Short mmCIF file of C-alpha atoms and ligand atoms in Angstrom, two decimals:
data_model
loop_
_atom_site.label_atom_id
_atom_site.label_comp_id
_atom_site.label_asym_id
_atom_site.label_seq_id
_atom_site.Cartn_x
_atom_site.Cartn_y
_atom_site.Cartn_z
CA MET O 1 -47.61 -77.70 -0.11
CA ASP O 2 -44.12 -75.14 -0.25
CA LYS O 3 -42.04 -78.65 -1.51
CA ASN O 4 -39.23 -76.97 1.08
CA THR O 5 -41.32 -77.86 4.06
CA LEU O 6 -40.03 -80.69 6.71
CA SER O 7 -43.21 -82.41 7.25
CA ILE O 8 -43.00 -83.86 11.44
CA THR O 9 -45.76 -85.61 13.39
CA ASP O 10 -45.21 -86.43 16.76
CA ASN O 11 -46.98 -89.55 17.72
CA ARG O 12 -46.77 -88.06 21.57
CA THR O 13 -50.36 -86.25 20.32
CA GLY O 14 -50.22 -87.53 16.92
CA ALA O 15 -50.42 -83.89 16.26
CA GLN O 16 -48.85 -82.45 12.82
CA TYR O 17 -46.51 -79.67 11.81
CA VAL O 18 -44.82 -78.45 9.18
CA VAL O 19 -41.30 -76.84 9.44
CA PRO O 20 -39.81 -74.24 6.75
CA ILE O 21 -36.91 -76.27 4.56
CA PHE O 22 -34.16 -73.30 4.06
CA THR O 23 -30.59 -73.75 1.71
CA GLY O 24 -27.35 -72.07 1.13
CA THR O 25 -25.90 -71.48 -2.12
CA TYR O 26 -25.80 -75.50 -2.71
CA PRO O 27 -29.31 -77.17 -1.67
CA ARG O 28 -28.07 -80.47 -1.94
CA TYR O 29 -25.77 -79.45 0.33
CA GLY O 30 -26.51 -77.08 3.60
CA ALA O 31 -30.46 -77.61 3.34
CA ALA O 32 -30.99 -77.39 7.58
CA ILE O 33 -34.43 -76.40 9.55
CA ASN O 34 -34.72 -74.10 12.44
CA ALA O 35 -34.01 -75.14 15.49
CA GLN O 36 -36.25 -72.73 16.73
CA ALA O 37 -39.03 -74.41 15.01
CA LEU O 38 -38.30 -77.68 16.76
CA ARG O 39 -39.99 -75.66 20.15
CA GLN O 40 -43.08 -75.41 18.79
CA ILE O 41 -43.46 -79.51 19.39
CA LYS O 42 -45.49 -80.54 23.50
CA VAL O 43 -46.83 -82.83 24.99
CA SER O 44 -48.09 -79.57 26.89
CA GLU O 45 -48.08 -76.21 27.55
CA ASP O 46 -45.95 -76.27 30.17
CA ASP O 47 -43.70 -78.12 27.65
CA PHE O 48 -40.49 -76.59 26.92
CA GLY O 49 -40.15 -77.83 23.89
CA LEU O 50 -38.11 -80.82 21.83
CA MET O 51 -34.71 -79.46 20.86
CA SER O 52 -32.03 -81.64 18.82
CA TYR O 53 -29.78 -83.17 20.37
CA ASP O 54 -25.93 -83.81 19.18
CA PRO O 55 -23.13 -83.50 21.18
CA GLY O 56 -20.20 -82.74 19.14
CA PHE O 57 -22.19 -80.47 17.14
CA THR O 58 -21.99 -82.75 13.93
CA ASN O 59 -24.72 -81.93 12.31
CA THR O 60 -25.57 -78.92 13.59
CA ALA O 61 -25.46 -75.58 11.31
CA CYS O 62 -24.30 -72.83 14.04
CA CYS O 63 -24.28 -70.00 11.24
CA LYS O 64 -24.69 -68.38 8.13
CA SER O 65 -21.21 -68.60 7.19
CA ALA O 66 -20.16 -67.12 2.37
CA ILE O 67 -16.02 -68.11 4.09
CA THR O 68 -15.18 -70.89 3.36
CA PHE O 69 -17.19 -74.15 1.66
CA ILE O 70 -16.12 -77.48 2.33
CA ASP O 71 -17.62 -80.73 0.56
CA GLY O 72 -16.06 -83.50 2.33
CA ASP O 73 -17.29 -86.28 0.31
CA ARG O 74 -15.97 -84.67 -2.56
CA GLY O 75 -12.62 -83.45 -1.05
CA ILE O 76 -13.31 -79.64 -1.88
CA LEU O 77 -12.54 -76.63 -0.08
CA ARG O 78 -13.09 -73.40 -1.22
CA TYR O 79 -11.81 -70.02 0.66
CA ARG O 80 -14.97 -66.98 -0.54
CA GLY O 81 -15.99 -69.82 -3.73
CA PHE O 82 -12.14 -70.37 -4.43
CA PRO O 83 -11.00 -73.67 -4.82
CA ILE O 84 -7.72 -74.69 -2.75
CA GLU O 85 -5.08 -75.61 -5.51
CA GLU O 86 -6.12 -71.80 -7.22
CA LEU O 87 -5.36 -70.34 -4.50
CA ALA O 88 -1.93 -72.11 -3.32
CA GLY O 89 -1.01 -72.08 -6.65
CA ARG O 90 -1.70 -69.19 -8.14
CA CYS O 91 -1.61 -67.09 -4.60
CA THR O 92 0.66 -65.73 -1.79
CA PHE O 93 -1.07 -66.17 1.85
CA LEU O 94 -1.30 -62.37 2.32
CA GLU O 95 -3.27 -62.39 -0.82
CA THR O 96 -5.55 -65.51 0.75
CA ALA O 97 -5.56 -63.76 3.72
CA PHE O 98 -7.16 -60.46 1.85
CA LEU O 99 -9.89 -62.67 -0.17
CA ILE O 100 -10.84 -64.63 3.29
CA LEU O 101 -11.72 -60.93 5.16
CA HIS O 102 -12.58 -59.04 1.92
CA GLY O 103 -14.42 -61.44 0.11
CA GLU O 104 -12.01 -59.92 -3.00
CA LEU O 105 -9.21 -60.91 -4.37
CA PRO O 106 -6.67 -58.01 -3.42
CA ALA O 107 -6.11 -54.99 -6.81
CA PRO O 108 -2.44 -54.02 -7.05
CA ALA O 109 -3.09 -50.95 -4.19
CA GLN O 110 -5.57 -53.70 -2.11
CA LEU O 111 -2.29 -55.48 -2.10
CA GLN O 112 0.15 -53.09 -1.25
CA GLU O 113 -1.87 -51.47 1.70
CA TRP O 114 -2.92 -54.01 2.54
CA HIS O 115 0.51 -55.58 2.83
CA ARG O 116 2.52 -52.14 4.88
CA GLN O 117 -0.67 -52.26 7.62
CA ILE O 118 0.40 -55.51 7.92
CA LYS O 119 3.93 -55.41 8.03
CA SER O 120 3.79 -52.02 10.17
CA HIS O 121 2.18 -54.38 12.87
CA ALA O 122 4.88 -57.06 13.41
CA LEU O 123 6.38 -55.41 16.60
CA LEU O 124 5.40 -56.71 19.68
CA HIS O 125 5.27 -53.57 22.96
CA GLU O 126 8.69 -54.17 24.20
CA ASN O 127 6.13 -55.06 27.94
CA THR O 128 4.54 -58.19 25.21
CA LYS O 129 8.74 -59.10 25.30
CA LYS O 130 9.32 -58.49 29.27
CA LEU O 131 5.40 -60.62 29.58
CA MET O 132 7.05 -63.67 27.59
CA ASP O 133 11.17 -63.23 29.44
CA GLY O 134 8.61 -64.45 33.02
CA PHE O 135 7.69 -67.89 31.12
CA HIS O 136 9.86 -70.97 32.14
CA HIS O 137 12.57 -72.39 30.09
CA ASP O 138 10.80 -75.26 29.06
CA ALA O 139 7.58 -73.32 28.51
CA HIS O 140 5.66 -75.11 25.20
CA PRO O 141 5.49 -72.12 22.53
CA MET O 142 1.83 -73.10 22.38
CA GLY O 143 1.13 -71.95 26.18
CA MET O 144 3.15 -69.05 25.54
CA LEU O 145 0.75 -67.84 22.56
CA VAL O 146 -1.76 -68.61 23.69
CA SER O 147 -1.07 -66.36 26.83
CA THR O 148 0.26 -63.65 25.64
CA VAL O 149 -2.67 -63.08 22.68
CA ALA O 150 -4.93 -63.05 25.31
CA ALA O 151 -2.03 -60.44 27.32
CA LEU O 152 -2.72 -57.70 24.04
CA SER O 153 -6.43 -56.96 25.85
CA THR O 154 -4.23 -55.14 28.05
CA PHE O 155 -2.26 -53.54 25.39
CA TYR O 156 -5.45 -53.05 23.14
CA PRO O 157 -7.78 -51.67 24.92
CA ASP O 158 -9.54 -50.35 21.73
CA ALA O 159 -10.40 -53.77 20.86
CA LYS O 160 -13.40 -53.05 23.33
CA ASN O 161 -15.09 -51.12 20.54
CA LEU O 162 -15.87 -54.04 18.20
CA HIS O 163 -19.36 -52.56 16.89
CA ASP O 164 -16.58 -49.89 14.53
CA PRO O 165 -15.96 -51.22 11.65
CA VAL O 166 -12.56 -49.32 11.80
CA ALA O 167 -11.62 -50.47 15.21
CA ARG O 168 -12.00 -54.18 13.91
CA ARG O 169 -10.10 -53.54 10.71
CA LEU O 170 -6.41 -52.46 13.40
CA GLN O 171 -6.92 -55.31 15.39
CA THR O 172 -6.39 -57.27 13.29
CA TYR O 173 -3.67 -55.55 10.97
CA ARG O 174 -1.75 -56.09 14.49
CA LEU O 175 -2.77 -59.86 14.77
CA VAL O 176 -2.17 -61.09 11.35
CA GLY O 177 0.97 -58.73 11.89
CA LYS O 178 1.90 -59.23 15.56
CA MET O 179 1.20 -63.39 15.75
CA PRO O 180 4.47 -64.78 13.65
CA THR O 181 6.93 -62.46 15.75
CA ILE O 182 5.16 -63.82 18.48
CA ALA O 183 6.03 -67.27 17.54
CA ALA O 184 8.74 -66.61 16.68
CA TYR O 185 9.66 -64.61 19.69
CA ALA O 186 7.68 -68.50 22.27
CA TYR O 187 11.16 -70.11 19.87
CA ARG O 188 13.59 -67.87 20.86
CA HIS O 189 12.62 -67.84 24.25
CA SER O 190 13.07 -71.38 24.96
CA MET O 191 16.28 -71.67 23.24
CA GLY O 192 17.80 -69.57 24.81
CA LEU O 193 18.91 -66.47 21.99
CA PRO O 194 17.41 -63.64 21.79
CA TYR O 195 14.81 -62.16 19.46
CA VAL O 196 14.98 -60.58 16.93
CA TYR O 197 13.15 -58.12 15.58
CA PRO O 198 10.69 -58.13 12.31
CA ASP O 199 12.07 -56.83 8.65
CA GLU O 200 9.44 -55.52 6.45
CA ASP O 201 11.03 -55.57 3.30
CA LEU O 202 10.64 -59.63 3.83
CA SER O 203 8.01 -61.34 3.04
CA TYR O 204 5.60 -62.03 5.12
CA THR O 205 6.63 -66.02 5.73
CA GLY O 206 10.44 -64.57 4.71
CA ASN O 207 10.05 -62.36 8.05
CA PHE O 208 8.92 -65.06 10.53
CA ILE O 209 11.48 -67.98 9.02
CA ARG O 210 14.41 -64.94 9.57
CA MET O 211 12.69 -63.89 13.25
CA MET O 212 13.18 -67.93 13.56
CA PHE O 213 16.40 -69.35 12.63
CA LYS O 214 18.42 -65.72 12.10
CA ARG O 215 22.50 -66.19 14.55
CA THR O 216 25.24 -63.51 14.21
CA GLU O 217 25.19 -63.58 9.33
CA VAL O 218 25.13 -59.92 9.25
CA GLY O 219 23.36 -61.03 5.90
CA TYR O 220 20.94 -63.46 6.60
CA LYS O 221 17.96 -64.33 3.79
CA PRO O 222 15.29 -66.90 4.28
CA ASP O 223 15.71 -69.99 1.51
CA PRO O 224 13.70 -69.34 -0.97
CA VAL O 225 12.08 -72.92 -0.95
CA PHE O 226 11.40 -72.52 2.57
CA GLU O 227 9.59 -68.89 1.80
CA ARG O 228 7.13 -70.59 -1.13
CA ALA O 229 6.75 -73.62 1.10
CA LEU O 230 5.23 -72.17 4.10
CA ASP O 231 3.75 -69.40 1.97
CA VAL O 232 1.27 -72.80 0.63
CA LEU O 233 1.79 -74.18 4.12
CA PHE O 234 -0.39 -71.04 5.33
CA VAL O 235 -2.45 -70.39 2.43
CA LEU O 236 -4.46 -74.85 2.83
CA HIS O 237 -4.26 -73.70 7.01
CA ALA O 238 -6.25 -70.30 6.91
CA ASP O 239 -9.80 -71.61 7.52
CA HIS O 240 -11.78 -73.45 7.59
CA GLU O 241 -15.24 -73.18 8.55
CA GLN O 242 -16.74 -74.09 11.39
CA ASN O 243 -13.87 -76.43 13.10
CA CYS O 244 -13.49 -76.54 16.93
CA SER O 245 -11.02 -73.66 17.26
CA THR O 246 -13.05 -70.96 14.97
CA ASN O 247 -15.66 -72.42 17.33
CA ALA O 248 -14.28 -71.10 19.52
CA MET O 249 -13.84 -67.97 18.34
CA ARG O 250 -17.42 -67.64 17.70
CA SER O 251 -18.61 -68.50 21.31
CA VAL O 252 -16.26 -66.61 22.91
CA GLY O 253 -16.17 -63.64 21.02
CA SER O 254 -20.54 -63.65 20.53
CA SER O 255 -19.64 -62.34 23.82
CA HIS O 256 -18.62 -59.47 23.42
CA ALA O 257 -15.04 -60.33 24.66
CA ASP O 258 -12.03 -58.46 23.16
CA PRO O 259 -10.58 -60.09 19.86
CA TYR O 260 -7.95 -60.72 21.53
CA VAL O 261 -9.07 -63.20 24.63
CA ALA O 262 -11.39 -64.69 21.77
CA LEU O 263 -7.97 -65.91 19.57
CA ALA O 264 -6.52 -66.62 22.42
CA ALA O 265 -9.33 -69.26 23.60
CA ALA O 266 -9.41 -70.20 19.60
CA ALA O 267 -5.30 -70.54 20.16
CA ALA O 268 -6.52 -72.66 22.88
CA ALA O 269 -8.35 -74.92 21.16
CA LEU O 270 -6.10 -75.74 19.13
CA TYR O 271 -4.13 -76.60 20.95
CA GLY O 272 -5.74 -80.23 21.37
CA PRO O 273 -4.31 -82.97 19.25
CA LEU O 274 -7.53 -84.00 17.61
CA HIS O 275 -7.03 -80.35 16.29
CA GLY O 276 -4.50 -78.45 15.20
CA GLY O 277 -1.99 -80.68 17.87
CA ALA O 278 -2.54 -83.29 15.15
CA ASN O 279 0.61 -83.34 13.63
CA GLU O 280 2.78 -82.61 16.57
CA GLN O 281 1.45 -86.01 17.66
CA VAL O 282 2.06 -87.34 13.58
CA LEU O 283 5.97 -87.24 14.41
CA ARG O 284 5.77 -88.26 17.55
CA MET O 285 3.44 -91.79 16.61
CA LEU O 286 6.23 -92.50 13.51
CA HIS O 287 9.45 -91.47 16.01
CA GLU O 288 7.33 -94.56 17.92
CA ILE O 289 7.42 -96.90 15.31
CA GLY O 290 11.13 -96.51 14.21
CA SER O 291 11.10 -97.59 11.18
CA LYS O 292 9.55 -99.22 8.21
CA ASP O 293 8.39 -102.73 9.06
CA LYS O 294 7.64 -101.72 12.92
CA VAL O 295 4.36 -99.81 11.08
CA SER O 296 2.03 -103.23 10.43
CA ASP O 297 2.52 -104.33 13.75
CA TYR O 298 1.67 -100.41 14.75
CA ILE O 299 -2.20 -100.31 12.47
CA LYS O 300 -2.46 -103.91 14.46
CA ARG O 301 -2.94 -101.38 17.11
CA VAL O 302 -4.99 -99.21 15.92
CA LYS O 303 -7.45 -101.56 14.96
CA ALA O 304 -7.42 -103.11 18.16
CA LYS O 305 -7.76 -99.18 19.47
CA GLU O 306 -4.94 -99.26 21.44
CA VAL O 307 -4.32 -96.26 19.85
CA ARG O 308 -5.30 -92.91 16.14
CA LEU O 309 -3.36 -93.47 13.57
CA MET O 310 -3.05 -89.35 13.84
CA GLY O 311 -2.68 -88.06 10.62
CA PHE O 312 -5.86 -90.34 9.99
CA GLY O 313 -9.90 -89.12 10.07
CA HIS O 314 -11.21 -85.90 9.82
CA ARG O 315 -14.20 -85.14 10.49
CA VAL O 316 -15.74 -83.80 7.72
CA TYR O 317 -13.35 -85.37 4.32
CA LYS O 318 -14.39 -88.82 4.05
CA ASN O 319 -12.92 -89.38 1.04
CA TYR O 320 -9.09 -87.41 0.69
CA ASP O 321 -8.61 -84.13 2.27
CA PRO O 322 -7.01 -82.09 -0.64
CA ARG O 323 -5.20 -79.63 1.34
CA ALA O 324 -2.83 -83.45 1.71
CA ARG O 325 -2.79 -83.91 -1.79
CA ILE O 326 -1.44 -80.71 -2.24
CA ILE O 327 1.40 -81.17 0.48
CA LYS O 328 2.81 -83.59 -0.99
CA GLN O 329 3.70 -81.14 -3.65
CA VAL O 330 4.92 -79.41 -1.14
CA ALA O 331 7.12 -81.99 0.50
CA ASP O 332 9.57 -82.67 -2.56
CA GLU O 333 9.74 -79.57 -3.78
CA VAL O 334 11.91 -79.15 0.48
CA PHE O 335 12.97 -82.29 0.15
CA GLY O 336 14.92 -81.65 -2.58
CA VAL O 337 16.94 -78.62 -1.06
CA THR O 338 16.85 -80.98 2.60
CA GLY O 339 17.39 -84.55 1.76
CA ARG O 340 15.11 -87.26 2.21
CA ASN O 341 13.73 -86.40 6.18
CA PRO O 342 13.40 -90.40 6.99
CA LEU O 343 10.47 -90.28 8.85
CA LEU O 344 8.96 -89.57 4.95
CA ASP O 345 9.13 -93.47 4.60
CA ILE O 346 7.18 -94.63 7.74
CA ALA O 347 4.58 -91.81 6.43
CA LEU O 348 5.10 -92.98 3.02
CA GLU O 349 4.58 -97.03 5.28
CA LEU O 350 1.50 -96.51 6.82
CA GLU O 351 0.06 -95.34 4.29
CA ARG O 352 -0.10 -97.45 1.88
CA ILE O 353 -0.66 -100.47 4.60
CA ALA O 354 -3.80 -98.15 6.15
CA LEU O 355 -5.13 -97.09 2.88
CA ALA O 356 -5.16 -101.24 1.14
CA ASP O 357 -6.48 -102.34 4.66
CA ASP O 358 -10.41 -102.69 5.70
CA TYR O 359 -11.01 -100.90 8.70
CA PHE O 360 -9.02 -97.61 7.09
CA ILE O 361 -11.59 -98.59 4.20
CA LYS O 362 -14.64 -99.25 6.19
CA HIS O 363 -13.54 -95.71 8.35
CA LYS O 364 -13.47 -93.57 5.89
CA LEU O 365 -9.77 -92.22 6.98
CA TYR O 366 -7.09 -90.87 5.37
CA PRO O 367 -4.99 -89.09 5.72
CA ASN O 368 -5.27 -84.70 6.47
CA VAL O 369 -3.07 -82.24 6.00
CA ASP O 370 -1.44 -83.17 9.19
CA PHE O 371 -0.39 -86.10 7.90
CA TYR O 372 2.35 -84.39 5.99
CA SER O 373 2.88 -80.61 7.57
CA GLY O 374 4.86 -82.29 10.57
CA ILE O 375 7.60 -83.48 8.13
CA ILE O 376 8.27 -81.11 6.10
CA TYR O 377 8.04 -78.39 9.10
CA GLN O 378 11.11 -81.05 10.46
CA ALA O 379 12.35 -80.94 7.90
CA MET O 380 12.70 -77.28 7.72
CA ARG O 381 14.14 -77.17 11.15
CA PHE O 382 11.23 -76.42 13.45
CA PRO O 383 11.15 -78.25 16.36
CA VAL O 384 8.13 -80.83 17.05
CA GLU O 385 6.30 -78.10 19.43
CA MET O 386 6.22 -75.21 16.90
CA PHE O 387 3.44 -77.48 15.02
CA PRO O 388 0.88 -76.32 16.29
CA VAL O 389 2.27 -72.75 16.59
CA LEU O 390 2.51 -72.90 12.32
CA PHE O 391 -0.97 -73.68 12.56
CA ALA O 392 -2.56 -70.59 14.39
CA ILE O 393 -0.52 -68.50 12.64
CA PRO O 394 -2.45 -68.62 9.48
CA ARG O 395 -5.13 -70.03 10.57
CA THR O 396 -5.45 -66.39 13.04
CA ILE O 397 -6.63 -64.57 9.57
CA GLY O 398 -9.88 -67.69 9.46
CA TRP O 399 -10.21 -66.82 12.83
CA LEU O 400 -10.90 -63.28 12.61
CA ALA O 401 -12.84 -62.88 8.83
CA GLN O 402 -14.79 -65.52 10.85
CA TRP O 403 -15.20 -63.18 14.00
CA ASP O 404 -16.60 -60.59 11.68
CA GLU O 405 -18.97 -62.94 10.21
CA MET O 406 -20.45 -63.47 13.22
CA LEU O 407 -20.12 -59.75 14.53
CA LYS O 408 -22.57 -58.03 11.99
CA ASP O 409 -24.51 -60.75 11.69
CA PRO O 410 -28.21 -60.01 12.78
CA GLU O 411 -28.92 -63.40 13.71
CA GLN O 412 -26.38 -63.76 15.81
CA LYS O 413 -26.84 -64.47 19.48
CA ILE O 414 -24.39 -65.16 22.83
CA ALA O 415 -23.89 -68.91 22.18
CA ARG O 416 -25.73 -70.15 25.05
CA PRO O 417 -26.81 -74.15 24.07
CA GLN O 418 -29.26 -76.60 25.32
CA GLN O 419 -28.89 -79.39 27.34
CA VAL O 420 -30.88 -83.04 28.85
CA TYR O 421 -30.64 -82.74 32.00
CA VAL O 422 -29.90 -86.33 33.57
CA GLY O 423 -29.35 -85.64 36.88
CA ALA O 424 -31.02 -86.37 40.39
CA ASP O 425 -34.67 -85.09 40.92
CA CYS O 426 -34.97 -82.77 43.41
CA ARG O 427 -34.15 -83.99 47.18
CA LYS O 428 -33.16 -82.65 50.58
CA THR O 429 -30.71 -82.44 52.62
CA ALA O 430 -30.64 -84.58 55.29
CA GLU O 431 -31.05 -82.06 57.60
CA SER O 432 -34.69 -80.40 55.89
CA ALA O 433 -35.95 -84.43 54.87
CA ALA O 434 -35.33 -84.70 59.18
CA VAL O 435 -37.88 -81.61 59.82
N1 ACO S 1 -7.57 -94.11 14.37
C1 ACO S 1 -8.32 -94.26 13.85
N2 ACO S 1 -9.11 -94.90 13.99
C2 ACO S 1 -10.24 -94.20 14.04
C3 ACO S 1 -9.43 -92.61 13.83
C4 ACO S 1 -8.03 -92.70 13.66
N3 ACO S 1 -7.33 -91.52 13.52
N4 ACO S 1 -10.33 -90.97 13.59
C5 ACO S 1 -11.21 -92.13 14.23
N5 ACO S 1 -11.34 -93.86 13.91
C6 ACO S 1 -12.13 -93.90 14.32
C7 ACO S 1 -12.93 -94.40 15.65
O1 ACO S 1 -12.28 -94.95 16.29
C8 ACO S 1 -14.18 -95.16 14.91
O2 ACO S 1 -14.68 -96.30 15.50
P1 ACO S 1 -15.72 -96.91 15.57
O3 ACO S 1 -16.85 -96.40 14.81
O4 ACO S 1 -14.96 -97.49 14.69
O5 ACO S 1 -15.75 -97.01 17.22
C9 ACO S 1 -14.75 -93.76 13.90
O6 ACO S 1 -13.93 -94.09 13.63
C10 ACO S 1 -15.23 -92.13 13.95
O7 ACO S 1 -14.68 -92.18 14.43
P2 ACO S 1 -14.72 -90.21 15.56
O8 ACO S 1 -13.70 -89.84 16.78
O9 ACO S 1 -16.28 -90.23 16.33
O10 ACO S 1 -14.91 -89.82 14.41
P3 ACO S 1 -14.59 -87.61 14.25
O11 ACO S 1 -15.13 -87.43 12.87
O12 ACO S 1 -15.48 -87.44 15.92
O13 ACO S 1 -13.33 -87.36 14.80
C11 ACO S 1 -11.34 -86.63 14.28
C12 ACO S 1 -12.72 -87.61 14.37
C13 ACO S 1 -10.99 -85.98 15.32
C14 ACO S 1 -10.28 -85.63 13.80
C15 ACO S 1 -10.05 -88.26 14.41
O14 ACO S 1 -10.12 -89.02 12.77
C16 ACO S 1 -9.08 -88.71 15.06
O15 ACO S 1 -8.53 -88.22 15.79
N6 ACO S 1 -7.97 -87.85 14.24
C17 ACO S 1 -6.31 -88.82 14.82
C18 ACO S 1 -6.45 -87.25 14.99
C19 ACO S 1 -6.12 -85.99 13.80
O16 ACO S 1 -5.25 -86.56 13.21
N7 ACO S 1 -6.34 -84.93 13.91
C20 ACO S 1 -6.30 -83.98 12.88
C21 ACO S 1 -7.36 -83.43 11.96
S1 ACO S 1 -7.02 -82.06 11.02
C22 ACO S 1 -8.02 -80.60 11.41
O17 ACO S 1 -8.10 -80.70 13.10
C23 ACO S 1 -6.33 -80.14 11.40
#
């Protein structure tokens, strides 16, 4: 018998089935059976067939993807085969973004054209500004970002042309180009500051920092340490395979909705405190703890399950999050300029106690990417509300690459999970029962 198969005996009927097993690049990591193969397993002809039950998709592959590889047990993250450590050390965010989308690092001429396209799409239609002006002064910037990205759909009706690769690429340039501008405008709206138009002479992150923080200085120059730190943070956040927001992008995109509304859905998923909202929650938690000597009490509350230790734990990393290590180095560089953020001492103490504690060891809970990113962002003067927005900007390329891959994949269909119905059997209203 072919070894790459699974034999199943249905004890309800005694029937036996042989189901093929297929693998991806690494047979050790990513062997699967096709869930449809289970549907032949029936107790009678009119039986629907067996399904698998998997709330939160903890063990269900929804696609074959060639973009990002994660080995959570070994703490490995690679984009298109390149280790995250190498990309963060050697490549800019825009080079990494090109790689994620195209599968190869850009040649110099390709990179120049990629920069030109992204920068030329950084401006927003003036009506978009009017739309953003309509938000209340204390609107959360992530709510503004989600709504504004969705509204872009009305500005670009050509985005519905999903099956034209040239049109798809144009929407990619637009979205990657405009996200920092939307993000900065959302911040400046909340501060009552005038909007700053993009400057294409600056790098992607340098321009973003300028749009955020420029006041009345004529020759505003972003701090090169901040510019590089943000660039590295953007590299680390660019893609992370099939997480909650990427799944939202693919799921909404699978109905052939345009990329603006699909990306708005992805950003909405990212907004949640269990996902991209976590770094905001980490900062709130560190403020709540207040000082190093209160850390032990807080850990007791975590173990009593009163609260969660935000920035700890991950669905796939059960050893360590490789991004967290790189972020710690970035933190040192940023604090070299800004001075040490006092919250860092609380964070380090939390990490020290948690990593030595049985509860955290047993539950395989380690710091994730969000544990330190918030402290760095705060030191760079980004307000806490902007943290999930700072995640959404670089993740845009990941969402778009995954969306592009999905549309080109002939095996993909509209996302439509099954359910196991546990509600009432067929019943009658009181009126019809009385008849
Ligand atoms: N603090 C305390 N206990 C935790 C934590 C935590 N941060 N995370 C998980 N646990 C415990 C749970 O209480 C549960 O314990 P039990 O088995 O004794 O009941 C066990 O670990 C498993 O927890 P799940 O929620 O089932 O784990 P899951 O893999 O579904 O969750 C998640 C992963 C959502 C990231 C979780 O670890 C969490 O809530 N972390 C805090 C939020 C956070 O930092 N999110 C950012 C993730 S990274 C990102 O999105 C970029």
